[in-house]
Amino acid sequence: MIPLINTVGNASDTVIYAMDETYIRLESKNRSSWSPKDISPVLERNPRHIGANIFGANQIYGSFETFTDIYNSDHSITNKEVCNFLDYLLEINKYKKLSCIRLNKNVQSNTAECFNNLITE
């Protein structure tokens, strides 16, 4: 992945996101995240659900912006929610090349159909 990031990291027409389900965490439990070393993120990558299901994508170079969709914890994140989220990422990056790294099995299965549809459009 490092060669990929180094290749596109300075390109203004390219964005790379890491996509995952997550939840808001306390600083004291801040362990693994998609953020620069020693800089605490607002959201972390972790599949645990407490009060809310959060699906998001962190830009993994440059600005490290985070975009999220938040649902009640009893609402399952399905293909529909993931496809809507991908549409949003495409809209805000309309004139850029968009790459997404899918981090877990749920995200991979929910996004597979979306990515296939985007490729054929």
JSON list of C-alpha atoms in Angstrom, two decimals, residues 16-110:
[
{"chain": "A", "resi": 16, "resn": "ILE", "atom": "CA", "xyz": [-7.68, 7.40, -1.26]},
{"chain": "A", "resi": 17, "resn": "TYR", "atom": "CA", "xyz": [-10.08, 6.41, 1.51]},
{"chain": "A", "resi": 18, "resn": "ALA", "atom": "CA", "xyz": [-10.02, 3.57, 4.02]},
{"chain": "A", "resi": 19, "resn": "MET", "atom": "CA", "xyz": [-13.63, 2.48, 4.60]},
{"chain": "A", "resi": 20, "resn": "ASP", "atom": "CA", "xyz": [-14.85, 0.76, 7.75]},
{"chain": "A", "resi": 21, "resn": "GLU", "atom": "CA", "xyz": [-17.59, 0.51, 10.33]},
{"chain": "A", "resi": 22, "resn": "THR", "atom": "CA", "xyz": [-16.70, 2.27, 13.56]},
{"chain": "A", "resi": 23, "resn": "TYR", "atom": "CA", "xyz": [-17.93, 4.04, 16.66]},
{"chain": "A", "resi": 24, "resn": "ILE", "atom": "CA", "xyz": [-16.93, 7.08, 18.70]},
{"chain": "A", "resi": 25, "resn": "ARG", "atom": "CA", "xyz": [-14.30, 6.20, 21.31]},
{"chain": "A", "resi": 26, "resn": "LEU", "atom": "CA", "xyz": [-12.80, 7.72, 24.40]},
{"chain": "A", "resi": 27, "resn": "GLU", "atom": "CA", "xyz": [-9.24, 9.05, 24.19]},
{"chain": "A", "resi": 28, "resn": "SER", "atom": "CA", "xyz": [-8.14, 6.56, 26.86]},
{"chain": "A", "resi": 29, "resn": "LYS", "atom": "CA", "xyz": [-9.06, 3.71, 24.51]},
{"chain": "A", "resi": 30, "resn": "ASN", "atom": "CA", "xyz": [-7.38, 5.21, 21.46]},
{"chain": "A", "resi": 31, "resn": "ARG", "atom": "CA", "xyz": [-5.37, 2.30, 19.99]},
{"chain": "A", "resi": 32, "resn": "SER", "atom": "CA", "xyz": [-5.58, 1.86, 16.25]},
{"chain": "A", "resi": 33, "resn": "SER", "atom": "CA", "xyz": [-6.69, 4.42, 13.73]},
{"chain": "A", "resi": 34, "resn": "TRP", "atom": "CA", "xyz": [-6.23, 5.78, 10.25]},
{"chain": "A", "resi": 35, "resn": "SER", "atom": "CA", "xyz": [-4.49, 9.00, 11.26]},
{"chain": "A", "resi": 36, "resn": "PRO", "atom": "CA", "xyz": [-0.97, 10.37, 11.38]},
{"chain": "A", "resi": 37, "resn": "LYS", "atom": "CA", "xyz": [1.15, 9.00, 14.22]},
{"chain": "A", "resi": 38, "resn": "ASP", "atom": "CA", "xyz": [0.55, 10.76, 17.56]},
{"chain": "A", "resi": 39, "resn": "ILE", "atom": "CA", "xyz": [-2.51, 12.65, 16.26]},
{"chain": "A", "resi": 40, "resn": "SER", "atom": "CA", "xyz": [-5.78, 11.45, 17.78]},
{"chain": "A", "resi": 41, "resn": "PRO", "atom": "CA", "xyz": [-8.61, 10.93, 15.28]},
{"chain": "A", "resi": 42, "resn": "VAL", "atom": "CA", "xyz": [-12.24, 11.77, 15.91]},
{"chain": "A", "resi": 43, "resn": "LEU", "atom": "CA", "xyz": [-13.26, 8.30, 14.70]},
{"chain": "A", "resi": 44, "resn": "GLU", "atom": "CA", "xyz": [-11.36, 5.05, 14.76]},
{"chain": "A", "resi": 45, "resn": "ARG", "atom": "CA", "xyz": [-11.56, 1.81, 12.84]},
{"chain": "A", "resi": 46, "resn": "ASN", "atom": "CA", "xyz": [-13.22, -0.72, 15.10]},
{"chain": "A", "resi": 47, "resn": "PRO", "atom": "CA", "xyz": [-16.29, -2.88, 14.49]},
{"chain": "A", "resi": 48, "resn": "ARG", "atom": "CA", "xyz": [-17.68, -2.55, 18.04]},
{"chain": "A", "resi": 49, "resn": "HIS", "atom": "CA", "xyz": [-21.07, -0.83, 18.24]},
{"chain": "A", "resi": 50, "resn": "ILE", "atom": "CA", "xyz": [-22.09, 1.24, 21.27]},
{"chain": "A", "resi": 51, "resn": "GLY", "atom": "CA", "xyz": [-25.26, 3.28, 20.77]},
{"chain": "A", "resi": 52, "resn": "ALA", "atom": "CA", "xyz": [-24.61, 4.01, 17.12]},
{"chain": "A", "resi": 53, "resn": "ASN", "atom": "CA", "xyz": [-23.49, 2.23, 13.98]},
{"chain": "A", "resi": 54, "resn": "ILE", "atom": "CA", "xyz": [-21.11, 4.45, 12.08]},
{"chain": "A", "resi": 55, "resn": "PHE", "atom": "CA", "xyz": [-19.94, 3.75, 8.57]},
{"chain": "A", "resi": 56, "resn": "GLY", "atom": "CA", "xyz": [-17.15, 5.96, 7.38]},
{"chain": "A", "resi": 57, "resn": "ALA", "atom": "CA", "xyz": [-14.14, 6.61, 5.26]},
{"chain": "A", "resi": 58, "resn": "ASN", "atom": "CA", "xyz": [-10.92, 8.33, 6.25]},
{"chain": "A", "resi": 59, "resn": "GLN", "atom": "CA", "xyz": [-8.70, 9.93, 3.67]},
{"chain": "A", "resi": 60, "resn": "ILE", "atom": "CA", "xyz": [-5.39, 8.17, 4.32]},
{"chain": "A", "resi": 61, "resn": "TYR", "atom": "CA", "xyz": [-2.99, 10.82, 3.08]},
{"chain": "A", "resi": 62, "resn": "GLY", "atom": "CA", "xyz": [-3.03, 14.60, 2.82]},
{"chain": "A", "resi": 63, "resn": "SER", "atom": "CA", "xyz": [-5.84, 16.14, 4.85]},
{"chain": "A", "resi": 64, "resn": "PHE", "atom": "CA", "xyz": [-6.97, 12.93, 6.62]},
{"chain": "A", "resi": 65, "resn": "GLU", "atom": "CA", "xyz": [-10.59, 14.09, 6.37]},
{"chain": "A", "resi": 66, "resn": "THR", "atom": "CA", "xyz": [-13.23, 11.76, 7.78]},
{"chain": "A", "resi": 67, "resn": "PHE", "atom": "CA", "xyz": [-16.71, 11.31, 6.31]},
{"chain": "A", "resi": 68, "resn": "THR", "atom": "CA", "xyz": [-19.41, 9.30, 8.08]},
{"chain": "A", "resi": 69, "resn": "ASP", "atom": "CA", "xyz": [-22.98, 8.07, 8.06]},
{"chain": "A", "resi": 70, "resn": "ILE", "atom": "CA", "xyz": [-24.39, 7.46, 11.54]},
{"chain": "A", "resi": 71, "resn": "TYR", "atom": "CA", "xyz": [-27.28, 5.13, 12.37]},
{"chain": "A", "resi": 72, "resn": "ASN", "atom": "CA", "xyz": [-28.96, 3.94, 15.56]},
{"chain": "A", "resi": 73, "resn": "SER", "atom": "CA", "xyz": [-27.26, 0.81, 16.92]},
{"chain": "A", "resi": 74, "resn": "ASP", "atom": "CA", "xyz": [-30.30, -1.32, 16.10]},
{"chain": "A", "resi": 75, "resn": "HIS", "atom": "CA", "xyz": [-30.12, -0.31, 12.41]},
{"chain": "A", "resi": 76, "resn": "SER", "atom": "CA", "xyz": [-27.95, -2.66, 10.34]},
{"chain": "A", "resi": 77, "resn": "ILE", "atom": "CA", "xyz": [-25.70, -1.14, 7.73]},
{"chain": "A", "resi": 78, "resn": "THR", "atom": "CA", "xyz": [-26.61, -2.83, 4.46]},
{"chain": "A", "resi": 79, "resn": "ASN", "atom": "CA", "xyz": [-25.73, -2.59, 0.79]},
{"chain": "A", "resi": 80, "resn": "LYS", "atom": "CA", "xyz": [-28.17, 0.32, 0.39]},
{"chain": "A", "resi": 81, "resn": "GLU", "atom": "CA", "xyz": [-26.47, 2.46, 3.04]},
{"chain": "A", "resi": 82, "resn": "VAL", "atom": "CA", "xyz": [-23.00, 1.67, 1.72]},
{"chain": "A", "resi": 83, "resn": "CYS", "atom": "CA", "xyz": [-23.97, 2.46, -1.89]},
{"chain": "A", "resi": 84, "resn": "ASN", "atom": "CA", "xyz": [-25.50, 5.78, -0.80]},
{"chain": "A", "resi": 85, "resn": "PHE", "atom": "CA", "xyz": [-22.29, 6.58, 1.08]},
{"chain": "A", "resi": 86, "resn": "LEU", "atom": "CA", "xyz": [-20.17, 5.74, -1.97]},
{"chain": "A", "resi": 87, "resn": "ASP", "atom": "CA", "xyz": [-22.39, 7.98, -4.10]},
{"chain": "A", "resi": 88, "resn": "TYR", "atom": "CA", "xyz": [-21.73, 10.78, -1.61]},
{"chain": "A", "resi": 89, "resn": "LEU", "atom": "CA", "xyz": [-17.95, 10.25, -1.79]},
{"chain": "A", "resi": 90, "resn": "LEU", "atom": "CA", "xyz": [-18.13, 10.30, -5.59]},
{"chain": "A", "resi": 91, "resn": "GLU", "atom": "CA", "xyz": [-20.19, 13.51, -5.52]},
{"chain": "A", "resi": 92, "resn": "ILE", "atom": "CA", "xyz": [-17.80, 15.41, -3.23]},
{"chain": "A", "resi": 93, "resn": "ASN", "atom": "CA", "xyz": [-14.84, 14.20, -5.32]},
{"chain": "A", "resi": 94, "resn": "LYS", "atom": "CA", "xyz": [-16.57, 14.70, -8.66]},
{"chain": "A", "resi": 95, "resn": "TYR", "atom": "CA", "xyz": [-13.47, 15.57, -10.68]},
{"chain": "A", "resi": 96, "resn": "LYS", "atom": "CA", "xyz": [-11.00, 13.32, -8.88]},
{"chain": "A", "resi": 97, "resn": "LYS", "atom": "CA", "xyz": [-9.90, 9.71, -9.09]},
{"chain": "A", "resi": 98, "resn": "LEU", "atom": "CA", "xyz": [-11.32, 7.89, -6.08]},
{"chain": "A", "resi": 99, "resn": "SER", "atom": "CA", "xyz": [-9.82, 4.77, -4.51]},
{"chain": "A", "resi": 100, "resn": "CYS", "atom": "CA", "xyz": [-11.38, 3.00, -1.52]},
{"chain": "A", "resi": 101, "resn": "ILE", "atom": "CA", "xyz": [-9.76, 0.37, 0.66]},
{"chain": "A", "resi": 102, "resn": "ARG", "atom": "CA", "xyz": [-12.43, -1.82, 2.23]},
{"chain": "A", "resi": 103, "resn": "LEU", "atom": "CA", "xyz": [-11.33, -3.02, 5.66]},
{"chain": "A", "resi": 104, "resn": "ASN", "atom": "CA", "xyz": [-13.64, -5.77, 6.84]},
{"chain": "A", "resi": 105, "resn": "LYS", "atom": "CA", "xyz": [-15.86, -8.56, 5.57]},
{"chain": "A", "resi": 106, "resn": "ASN", "atom": "CA", "xyz": [-19.13, -6.64, 6.10]},
{"chain": "A", "resi": 107, "resn": "VAL", "atom": "CA", "xyz": [-17.84, -3.62, 4.21]},
{"chain": "A", "resi": 108, "resn": "GLN", "atom": "CA", "xyz": [-16.43, -5.81, 1.45]},
{"chain": "A", "resi": 109, "resn": "SER", "atom": "CA", "xyz": [-19.64, -7.74, 0.89]},
{"chain": "A", "resi": 110, "resn": "ASN", "atom": "CA", "xyz": [-21.80, -4.61, 1.08]}
]
